[in-house]
Short mmCIF file of C-alpha atoms in Angstrom, two decimals:
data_model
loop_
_atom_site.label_atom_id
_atom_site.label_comp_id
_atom_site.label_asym_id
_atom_site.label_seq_id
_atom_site.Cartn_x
_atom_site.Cartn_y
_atom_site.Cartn_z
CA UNK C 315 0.00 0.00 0.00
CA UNK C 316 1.65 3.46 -0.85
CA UNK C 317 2.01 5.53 1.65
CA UNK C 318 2.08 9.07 1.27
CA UNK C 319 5.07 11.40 2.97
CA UNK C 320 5.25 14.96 4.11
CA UNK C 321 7.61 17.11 1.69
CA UNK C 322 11.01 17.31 2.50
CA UNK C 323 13.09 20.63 2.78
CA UNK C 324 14.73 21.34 -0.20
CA UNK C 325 18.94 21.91 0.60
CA UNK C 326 19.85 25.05 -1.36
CA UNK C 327 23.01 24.57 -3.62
CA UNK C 328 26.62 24.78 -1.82
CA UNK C 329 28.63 27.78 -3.38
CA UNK C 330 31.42 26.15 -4.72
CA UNK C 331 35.02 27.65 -3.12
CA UNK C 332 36.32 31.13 -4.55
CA UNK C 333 39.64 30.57 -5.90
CA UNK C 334 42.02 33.13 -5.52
CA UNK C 335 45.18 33.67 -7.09
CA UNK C 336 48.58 32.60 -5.68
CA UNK C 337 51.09 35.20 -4.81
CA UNK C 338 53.45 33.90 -7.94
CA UNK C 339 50.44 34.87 -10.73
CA UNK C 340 50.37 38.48 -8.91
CA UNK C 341 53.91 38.91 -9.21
CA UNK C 342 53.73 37.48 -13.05
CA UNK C 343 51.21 39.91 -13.74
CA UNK C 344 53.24 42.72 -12.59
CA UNK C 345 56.14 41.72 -13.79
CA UNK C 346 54.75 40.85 -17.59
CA UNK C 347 52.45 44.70 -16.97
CA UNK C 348 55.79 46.30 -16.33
CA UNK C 349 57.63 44.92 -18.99
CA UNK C 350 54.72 46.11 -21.44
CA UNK C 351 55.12 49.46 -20.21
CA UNK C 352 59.05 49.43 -20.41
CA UNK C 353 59.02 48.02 -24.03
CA UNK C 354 55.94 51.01 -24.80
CA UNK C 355 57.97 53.69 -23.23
CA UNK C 356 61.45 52.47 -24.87
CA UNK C 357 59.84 51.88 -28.73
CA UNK C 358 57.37 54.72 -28.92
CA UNK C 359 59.36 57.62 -26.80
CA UNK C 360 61.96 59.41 -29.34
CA UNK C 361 65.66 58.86 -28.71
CA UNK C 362 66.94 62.40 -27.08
CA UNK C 363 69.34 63.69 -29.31
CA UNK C 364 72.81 63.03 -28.05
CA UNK C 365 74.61 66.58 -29.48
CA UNK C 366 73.79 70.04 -29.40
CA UNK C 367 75.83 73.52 -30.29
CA UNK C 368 77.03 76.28 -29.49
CA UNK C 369 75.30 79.80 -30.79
CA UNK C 370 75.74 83.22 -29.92
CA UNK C 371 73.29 85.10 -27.45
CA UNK C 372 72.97 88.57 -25.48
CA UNK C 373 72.49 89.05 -21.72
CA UNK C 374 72.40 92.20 -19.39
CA UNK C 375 70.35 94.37 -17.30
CA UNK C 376 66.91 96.45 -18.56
CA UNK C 377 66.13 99.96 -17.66
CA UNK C 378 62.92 101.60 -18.01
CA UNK C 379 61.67 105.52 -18.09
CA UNK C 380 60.26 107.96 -19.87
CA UNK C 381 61.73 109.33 -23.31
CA UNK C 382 62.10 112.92 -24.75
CA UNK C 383 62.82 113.09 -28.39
CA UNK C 384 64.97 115.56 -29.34
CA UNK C 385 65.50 115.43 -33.52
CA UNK C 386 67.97 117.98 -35.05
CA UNK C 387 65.50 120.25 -37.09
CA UNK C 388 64.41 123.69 -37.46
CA UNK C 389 61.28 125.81 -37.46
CA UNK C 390 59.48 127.86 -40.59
CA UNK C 391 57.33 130.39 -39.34
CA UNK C 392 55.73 133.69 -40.94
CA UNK C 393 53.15 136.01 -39.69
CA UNK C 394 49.38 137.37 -41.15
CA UNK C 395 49.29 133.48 -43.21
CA UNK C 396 45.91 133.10 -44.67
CA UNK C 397 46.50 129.96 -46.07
CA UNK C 398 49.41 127.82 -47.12
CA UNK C 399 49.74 125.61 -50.67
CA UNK C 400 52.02 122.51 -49.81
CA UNK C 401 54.29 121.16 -53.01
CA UNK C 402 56.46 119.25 -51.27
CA UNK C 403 55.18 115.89 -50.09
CA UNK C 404 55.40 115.21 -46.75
CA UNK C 405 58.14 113.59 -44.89
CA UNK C 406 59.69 113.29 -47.93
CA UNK C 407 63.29 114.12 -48.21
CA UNK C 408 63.95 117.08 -50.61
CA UNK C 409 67.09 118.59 -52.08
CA UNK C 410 68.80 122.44 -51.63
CA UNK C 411 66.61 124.51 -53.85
CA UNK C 412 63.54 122.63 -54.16
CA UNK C 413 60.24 124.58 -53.44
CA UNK C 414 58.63 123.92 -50.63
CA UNK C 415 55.14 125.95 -50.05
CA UNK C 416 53.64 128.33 -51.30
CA UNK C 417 52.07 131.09 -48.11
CA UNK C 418 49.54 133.34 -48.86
CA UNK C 419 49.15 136.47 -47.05
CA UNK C 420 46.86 138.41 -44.86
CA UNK C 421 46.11 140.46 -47.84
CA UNK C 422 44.92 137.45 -50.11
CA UNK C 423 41.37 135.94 -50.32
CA UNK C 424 39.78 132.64 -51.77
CA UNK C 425 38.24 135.28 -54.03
CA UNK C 426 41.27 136.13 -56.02
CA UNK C 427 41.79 132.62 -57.21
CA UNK C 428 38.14 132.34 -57.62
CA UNK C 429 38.69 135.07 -60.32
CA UNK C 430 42.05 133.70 -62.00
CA UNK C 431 39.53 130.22 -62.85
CA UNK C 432 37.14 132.33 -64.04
CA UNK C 433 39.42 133.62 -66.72
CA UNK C 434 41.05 130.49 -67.19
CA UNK C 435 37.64 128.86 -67.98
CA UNK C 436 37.00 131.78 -70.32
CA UNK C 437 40.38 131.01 -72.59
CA UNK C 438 39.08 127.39 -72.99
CA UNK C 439 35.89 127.93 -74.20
CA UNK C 440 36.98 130.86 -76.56
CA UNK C 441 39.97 128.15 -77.79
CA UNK C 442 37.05 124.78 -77.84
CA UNK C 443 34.83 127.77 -79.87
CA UNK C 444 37.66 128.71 -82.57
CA UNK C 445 38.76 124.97 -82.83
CA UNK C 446 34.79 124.22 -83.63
CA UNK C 447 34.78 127.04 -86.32
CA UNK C 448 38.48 125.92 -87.91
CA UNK C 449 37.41 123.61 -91.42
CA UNK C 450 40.72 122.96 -92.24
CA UNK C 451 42.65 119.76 -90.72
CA UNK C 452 45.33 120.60 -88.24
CA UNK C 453 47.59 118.10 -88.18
CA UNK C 454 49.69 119.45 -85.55
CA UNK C 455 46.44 120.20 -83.43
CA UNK C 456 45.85 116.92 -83.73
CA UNK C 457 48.87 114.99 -83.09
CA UNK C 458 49.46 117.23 -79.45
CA UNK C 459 45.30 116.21 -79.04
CA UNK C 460 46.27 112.62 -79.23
CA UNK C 461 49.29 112.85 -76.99
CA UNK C 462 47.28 114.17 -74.23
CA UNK C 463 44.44 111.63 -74.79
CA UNK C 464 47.12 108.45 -74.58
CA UNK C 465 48.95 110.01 -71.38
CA UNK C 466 45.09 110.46 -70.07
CA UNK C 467 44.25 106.55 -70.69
CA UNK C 468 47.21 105.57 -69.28
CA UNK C 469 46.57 107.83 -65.93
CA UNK C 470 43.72 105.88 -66.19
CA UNK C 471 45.11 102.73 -66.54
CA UNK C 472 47.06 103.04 -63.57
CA UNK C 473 44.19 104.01 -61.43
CA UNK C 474 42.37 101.01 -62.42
CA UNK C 475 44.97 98.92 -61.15
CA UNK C 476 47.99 98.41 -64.12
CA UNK C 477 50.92 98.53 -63.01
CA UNK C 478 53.35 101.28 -63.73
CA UNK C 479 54.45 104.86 -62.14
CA UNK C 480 51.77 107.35 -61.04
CA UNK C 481 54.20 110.58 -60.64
CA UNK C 482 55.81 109.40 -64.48
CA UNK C 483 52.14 109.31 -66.02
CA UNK C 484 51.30 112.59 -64.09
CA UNK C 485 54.22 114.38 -65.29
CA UNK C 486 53.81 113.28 -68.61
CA UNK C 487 50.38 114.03 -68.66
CA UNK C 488 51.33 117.23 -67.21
CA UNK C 489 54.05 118.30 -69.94
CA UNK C 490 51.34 117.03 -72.79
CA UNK C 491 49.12 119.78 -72.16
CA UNK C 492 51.42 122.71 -71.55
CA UNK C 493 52.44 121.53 -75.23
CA UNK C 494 48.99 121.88 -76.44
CA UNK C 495 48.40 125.14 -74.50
CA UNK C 496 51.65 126.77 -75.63
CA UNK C 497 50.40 125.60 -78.96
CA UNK C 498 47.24 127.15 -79.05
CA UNK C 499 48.40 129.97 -77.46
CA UNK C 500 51.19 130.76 -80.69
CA UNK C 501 48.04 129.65 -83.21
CA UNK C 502 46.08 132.11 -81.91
CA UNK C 503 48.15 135.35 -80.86
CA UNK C 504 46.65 137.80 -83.65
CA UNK C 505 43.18 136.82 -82.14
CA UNK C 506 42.55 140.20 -80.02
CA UNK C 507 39.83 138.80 -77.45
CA UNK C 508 41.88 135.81 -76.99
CA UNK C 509 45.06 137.89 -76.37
CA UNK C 510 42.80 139.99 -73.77
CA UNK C 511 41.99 136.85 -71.70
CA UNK C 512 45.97 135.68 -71.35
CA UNK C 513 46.56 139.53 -70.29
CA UNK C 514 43.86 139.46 -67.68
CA UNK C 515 45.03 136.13 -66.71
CA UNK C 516 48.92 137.50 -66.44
CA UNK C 517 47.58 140.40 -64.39
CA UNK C 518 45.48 138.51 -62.08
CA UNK C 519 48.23 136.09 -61.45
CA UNK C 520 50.98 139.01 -60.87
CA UNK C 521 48.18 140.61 -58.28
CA UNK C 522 48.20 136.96 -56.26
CA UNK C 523 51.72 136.53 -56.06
CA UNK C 524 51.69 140.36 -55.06
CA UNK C 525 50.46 137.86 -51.51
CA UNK C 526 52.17 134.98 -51.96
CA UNK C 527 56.17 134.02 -51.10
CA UNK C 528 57.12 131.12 -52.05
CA UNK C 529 59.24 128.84 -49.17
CA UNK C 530 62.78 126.81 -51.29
CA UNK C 531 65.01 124.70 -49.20
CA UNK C 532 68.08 126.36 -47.60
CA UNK C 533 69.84 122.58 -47.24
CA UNK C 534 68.99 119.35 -47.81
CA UNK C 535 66.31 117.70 -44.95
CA UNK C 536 63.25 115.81 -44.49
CA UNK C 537 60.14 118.35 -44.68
CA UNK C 538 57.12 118.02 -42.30
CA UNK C 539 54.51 120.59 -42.17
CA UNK C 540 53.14 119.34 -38.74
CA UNK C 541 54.50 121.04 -35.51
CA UNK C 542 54.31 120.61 -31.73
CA UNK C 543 56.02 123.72 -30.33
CA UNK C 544 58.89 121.85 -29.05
CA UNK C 545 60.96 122.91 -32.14
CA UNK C 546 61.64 126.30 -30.94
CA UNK C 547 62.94 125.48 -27.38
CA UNK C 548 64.57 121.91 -27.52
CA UNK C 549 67.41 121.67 -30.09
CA UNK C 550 70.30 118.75 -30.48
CA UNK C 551 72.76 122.03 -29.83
CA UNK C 552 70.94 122.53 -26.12
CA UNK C 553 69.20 119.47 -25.16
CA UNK C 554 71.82 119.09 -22.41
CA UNK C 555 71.80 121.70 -20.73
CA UNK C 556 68.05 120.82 -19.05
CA UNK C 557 68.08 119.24 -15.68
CA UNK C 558 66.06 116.04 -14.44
CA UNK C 559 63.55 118.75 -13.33
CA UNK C 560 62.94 120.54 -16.54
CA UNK C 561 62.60 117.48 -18.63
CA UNK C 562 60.40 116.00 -16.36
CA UNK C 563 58.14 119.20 -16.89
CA UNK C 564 58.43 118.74 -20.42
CA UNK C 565 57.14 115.46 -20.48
CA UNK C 566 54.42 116.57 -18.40
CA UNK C 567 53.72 118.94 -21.74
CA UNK C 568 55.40 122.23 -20.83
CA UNK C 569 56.95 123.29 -24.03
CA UNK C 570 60.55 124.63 -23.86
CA UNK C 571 60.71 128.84 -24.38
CA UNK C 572 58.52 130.14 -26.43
CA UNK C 573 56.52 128.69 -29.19
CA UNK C 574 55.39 130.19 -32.73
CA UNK C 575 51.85 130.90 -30.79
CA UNK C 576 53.47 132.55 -28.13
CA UNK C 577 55.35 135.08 -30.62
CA UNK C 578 52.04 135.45 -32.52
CA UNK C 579 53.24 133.75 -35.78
CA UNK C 580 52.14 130.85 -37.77
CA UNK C 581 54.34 127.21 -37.91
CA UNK C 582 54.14 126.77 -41.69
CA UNK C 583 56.94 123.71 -41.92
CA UNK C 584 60.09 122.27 -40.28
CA UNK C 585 63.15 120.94 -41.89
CA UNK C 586 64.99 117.91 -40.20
CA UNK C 587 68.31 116.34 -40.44
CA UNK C 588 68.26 112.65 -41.14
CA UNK C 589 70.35 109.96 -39.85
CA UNK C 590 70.97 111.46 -36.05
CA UNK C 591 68.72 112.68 -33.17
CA UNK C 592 68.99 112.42 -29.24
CA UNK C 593 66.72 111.27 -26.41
CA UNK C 594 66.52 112.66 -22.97
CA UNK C 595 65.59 109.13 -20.73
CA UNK C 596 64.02 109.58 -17.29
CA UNK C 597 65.86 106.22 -15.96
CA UNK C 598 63.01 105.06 -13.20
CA UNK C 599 65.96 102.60 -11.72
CA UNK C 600 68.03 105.48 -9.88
CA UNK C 601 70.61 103.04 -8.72
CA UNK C 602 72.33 102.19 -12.11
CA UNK C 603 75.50 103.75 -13.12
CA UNK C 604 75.43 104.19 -16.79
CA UNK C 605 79.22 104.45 -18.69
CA UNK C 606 79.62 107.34 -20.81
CA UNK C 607 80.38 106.78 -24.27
CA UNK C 608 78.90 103.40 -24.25
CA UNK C 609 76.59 101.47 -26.36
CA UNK C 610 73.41 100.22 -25.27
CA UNK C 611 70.13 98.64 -27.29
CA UNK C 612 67.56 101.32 -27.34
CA UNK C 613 63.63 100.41 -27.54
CA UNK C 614 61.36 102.83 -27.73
CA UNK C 615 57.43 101.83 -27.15
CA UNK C 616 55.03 103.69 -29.20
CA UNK C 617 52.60 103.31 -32.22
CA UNK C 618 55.40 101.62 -34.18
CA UNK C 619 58.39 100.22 -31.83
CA UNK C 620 62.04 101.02 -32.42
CA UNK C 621 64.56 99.89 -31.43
CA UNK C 622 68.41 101.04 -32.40
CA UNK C 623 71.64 101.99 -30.48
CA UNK C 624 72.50 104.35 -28.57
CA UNK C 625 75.27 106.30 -27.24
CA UNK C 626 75.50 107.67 -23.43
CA UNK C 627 76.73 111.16 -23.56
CA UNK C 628 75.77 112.19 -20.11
CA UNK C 629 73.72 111.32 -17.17
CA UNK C 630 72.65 113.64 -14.65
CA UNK C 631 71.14 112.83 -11.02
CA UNK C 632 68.93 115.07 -8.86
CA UNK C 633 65.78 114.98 -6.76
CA UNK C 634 65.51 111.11 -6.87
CA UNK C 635 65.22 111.14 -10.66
CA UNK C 636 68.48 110.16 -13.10
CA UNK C 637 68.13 111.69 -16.52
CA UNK C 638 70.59 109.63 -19.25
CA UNK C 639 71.39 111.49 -22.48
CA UNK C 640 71.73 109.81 -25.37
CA UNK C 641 72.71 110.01 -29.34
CA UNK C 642 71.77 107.60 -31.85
CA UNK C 643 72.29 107.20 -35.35
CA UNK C 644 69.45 106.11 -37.16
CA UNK C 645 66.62 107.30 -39.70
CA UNK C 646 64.47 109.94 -38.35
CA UNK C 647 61.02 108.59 -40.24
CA UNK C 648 60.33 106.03 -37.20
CA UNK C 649 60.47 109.20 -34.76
CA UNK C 650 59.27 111.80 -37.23
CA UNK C 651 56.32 112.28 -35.41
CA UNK C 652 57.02 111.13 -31.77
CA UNK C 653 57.94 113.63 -28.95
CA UNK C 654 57.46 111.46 -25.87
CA UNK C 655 57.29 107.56 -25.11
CA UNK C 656 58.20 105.12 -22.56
CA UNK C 657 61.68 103.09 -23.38
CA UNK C 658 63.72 100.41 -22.44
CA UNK C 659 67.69 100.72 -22.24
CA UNK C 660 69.62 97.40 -22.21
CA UNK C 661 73.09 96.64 -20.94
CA UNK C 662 73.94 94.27 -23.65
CA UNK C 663 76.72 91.95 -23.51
CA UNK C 664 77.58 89.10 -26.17
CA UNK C 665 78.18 85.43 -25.08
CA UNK C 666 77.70 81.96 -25.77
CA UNK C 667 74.65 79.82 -25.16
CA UNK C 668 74.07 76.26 -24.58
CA UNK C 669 71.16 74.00 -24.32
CA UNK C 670 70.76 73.57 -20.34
CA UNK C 671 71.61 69.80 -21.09
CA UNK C 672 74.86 70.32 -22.33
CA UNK C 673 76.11 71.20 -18.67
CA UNK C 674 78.00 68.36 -17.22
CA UNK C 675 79.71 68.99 -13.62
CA UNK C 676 83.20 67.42 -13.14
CA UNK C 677 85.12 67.69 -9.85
CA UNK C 678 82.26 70.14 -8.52
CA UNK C 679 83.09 72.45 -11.37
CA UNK C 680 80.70 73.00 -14.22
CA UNK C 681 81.95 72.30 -18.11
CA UNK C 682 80.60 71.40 -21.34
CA UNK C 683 82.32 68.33 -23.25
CA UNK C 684 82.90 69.62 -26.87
CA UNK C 685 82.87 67.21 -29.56
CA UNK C 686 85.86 67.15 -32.12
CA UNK C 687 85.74 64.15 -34.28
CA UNK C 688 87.20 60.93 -32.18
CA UNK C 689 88.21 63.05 -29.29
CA UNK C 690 86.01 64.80 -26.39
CA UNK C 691 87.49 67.44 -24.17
CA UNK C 692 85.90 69.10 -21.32
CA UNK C 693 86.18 72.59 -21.04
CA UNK C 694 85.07 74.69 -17.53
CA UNK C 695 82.61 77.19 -17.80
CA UNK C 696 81.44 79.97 -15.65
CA UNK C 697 77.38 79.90 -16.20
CA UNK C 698 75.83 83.71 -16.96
CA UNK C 699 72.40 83.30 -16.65
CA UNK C 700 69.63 80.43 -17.08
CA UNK C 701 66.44 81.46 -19.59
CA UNK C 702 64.15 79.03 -21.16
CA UNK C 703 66.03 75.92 -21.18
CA UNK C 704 69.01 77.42 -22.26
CA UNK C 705 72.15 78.58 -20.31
CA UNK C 706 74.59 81.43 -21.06
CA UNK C 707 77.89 80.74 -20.44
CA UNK C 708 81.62 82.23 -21.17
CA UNK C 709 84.97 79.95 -21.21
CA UNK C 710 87.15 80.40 -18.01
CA UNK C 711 89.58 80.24 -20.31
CA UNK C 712 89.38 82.52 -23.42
CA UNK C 713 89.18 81.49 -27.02
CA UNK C 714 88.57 77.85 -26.50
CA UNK C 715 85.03 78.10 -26.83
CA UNK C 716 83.38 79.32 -30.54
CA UNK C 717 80.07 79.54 -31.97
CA UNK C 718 79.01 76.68 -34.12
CA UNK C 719 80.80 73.87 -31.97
CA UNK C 720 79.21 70.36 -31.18
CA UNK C 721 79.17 69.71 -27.17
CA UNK C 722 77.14 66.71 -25.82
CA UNK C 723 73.64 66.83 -24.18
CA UNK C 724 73.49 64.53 -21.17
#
């Protein structure tokens, strides 16, 4: 007979034992983990280069302050100007004798050339209405007609982008119609009304320049017809005789003496000498002791930076200030226009650099090992000055160590 049972608890499952791993797989795992990072770091990392050289570089102390420009140029001025035609371009450099302006004065009015155009306008349309009435071909007429028309086109040309010289088509274009004019004027000279207008012209013109005197160089310069005042009062011949004092006034915008305004006259153009000028430095670092007659790398901040040398003539201490004079030799167009800016003055000395690598110490004493074929010789060095991974140095003992030589990097 079957006999039924009660159900019997079920035994959940035994976990089966973790197995963890023995101290000799850990220490094969590092081992093959380090090994893949040596072999990564080895193969993929570029081999440091094992030489350098030698080059040249320049170390030394920087000096900040405030500059005074003082260019070597002089003054134009007239009095009663009502207005002033400019010929020569500006900051151009112009020759002895060339004509520089033309200043009309107090006497003259706009009205005056107002009437020479009027009679100018009159002598072409008389000459367009005789030409009109001519029936006979003038083949003179015509040839100086065509000149001016090709030198026109060409003027033209230019302006539309061809390439060639503007002032040489001007002045051709210039000389084509005086030709034409001077022309006209001999075909025409019995013509009474037309002999009447180039009198009235000729007399109107004689009654302007009655007005006008015309301004020629005196010497060879650059010409600029824009002033500051400072012309008058601050000249290459006095610039040091100012103290600290004074120039610091000037800087502050206190011209020098008195200006064109002050004598009631009119600025009309200065003439400059090129190639030399002088700055007046406020020095802010008091301490340094600049050496007279010595060259130093002058860099002046402004619109357009400059930098040239520069030669101490004097220095000058008082009231906590230090003011350096200097000379320079340069162009004048990058300080044409500049009267005051801050500067920089640097003590500039010449040496050798290395990269910082190429300094290897031996017996406590540091050296580079140059590089001569088969052989290697170490040669001390006293180190200058450490910048940017390189490293200034000079020889202890001179001449052994040029520019261009191979030294190893370590």
């Amino acid at each position: 007979m079957y006999q039924m049972q009660p159900p019997q608890p079920v035994q959940p499952p035994q976990p089966e034992a973790s197995k963890r791993m023995s101290v000799f797989q850990i220490v094969l795992i590092i081992v093959v983990v380090g090994f893949a990072v040596w072999y990564l770091v080895t193969e993929l990392t570029p081999e440091a280069e094992p030489y350098g050289r030698i080059s040249s570089g320049t170390i030394g102390a920087r000096y900040q302050g405030d500059c005074l420009i003082v260019r070597d140029e002089t003054p134009f001025d007239a009095e009663g100007v009502t207005s002033v035609d400019y010929v020569a371009a500006e900051g151009s450099t112009i020759k002895r004798g060339t004509t520089i302006c033309n200043v009309y004065s107090s006497g003259f009015s706009t009205r005056e050339m107002t009437t020479l155009q009027d009679y100018r306008d009159q002598i072409k349309e008389y000459q367009m209405k005789l030409l009109q009435s001519e029936i006979a071909t003038d083949a003179r007429m015509e040839k100086l007609e065509s000149e001016v028309m090709t030198r026109a086109r060409e003027v033209r040309a230019i302006v539309g982008g061809a390439r060639g010289n503007m002032n040489n088509q001007e002045a051709q274009l210039g000389a084509a119609i005086q030709a034409r004019q001077r022309y006209l004027k001999q075909k025409y000279s019995e013509d009474q009304r037309m002999t009447r207008l180039y009198d009235d012209e000729q007399s109107q013109m004689q009654r302007i320049s009655s007005w006008t005197k015309q301004y020629v160089a005196m010497t060879e310069g650059v010409v600029s017809f824009y002033s500051d005042g400072y012309e008058y009062g601050l000249t290459v011949s006095n610039y040091e005789q100012f103290t600290p004092a004074q120039i610091r006034s000037m800087l502050n915008g206190n011209k020098p003496g008195e200006s064109a305004v002050q004598k009631g006259k009119t600025t009309i153009y200065r003439m400059i000498r090129d190639g030399y000028w002088n700055v007046l430095m406020m020095v802010r670092d008091s301490n340094w002791n600049p050496v007279e007659g010595a060259m130093y790398e002058l860099r002046l901040e402004s619109f357009q930076d400059t930098t040239v040398q520069a030669k101490v003539v004097s220095f000058t201490r008082s009231g906590g200030e230090m003011a350096v004079r200097l000379a320079v030799q340069a162009p004048v167009s990058s300080i044409l226009y500049i009267r005051t800016c801050t500067g920089e003055l640097g003590d500039n000395v010449s040496t050798l650099m290395v990269p910082a690598r190429a300094i290897y110490y031996q017996d406590n004493m540091a050296g580079v090992v140059v590089v001569d074929g088969q052989y290697q010789t170490f040669i001390p060095v006293n180190i200058l000055e450490k910048r940017g991974g390189e490293v200034y140095i000079s020889a202890i003992q001179q001449g052994v160590l040029s520019e261009g030589q191979t030294v190893r990097l370590f």
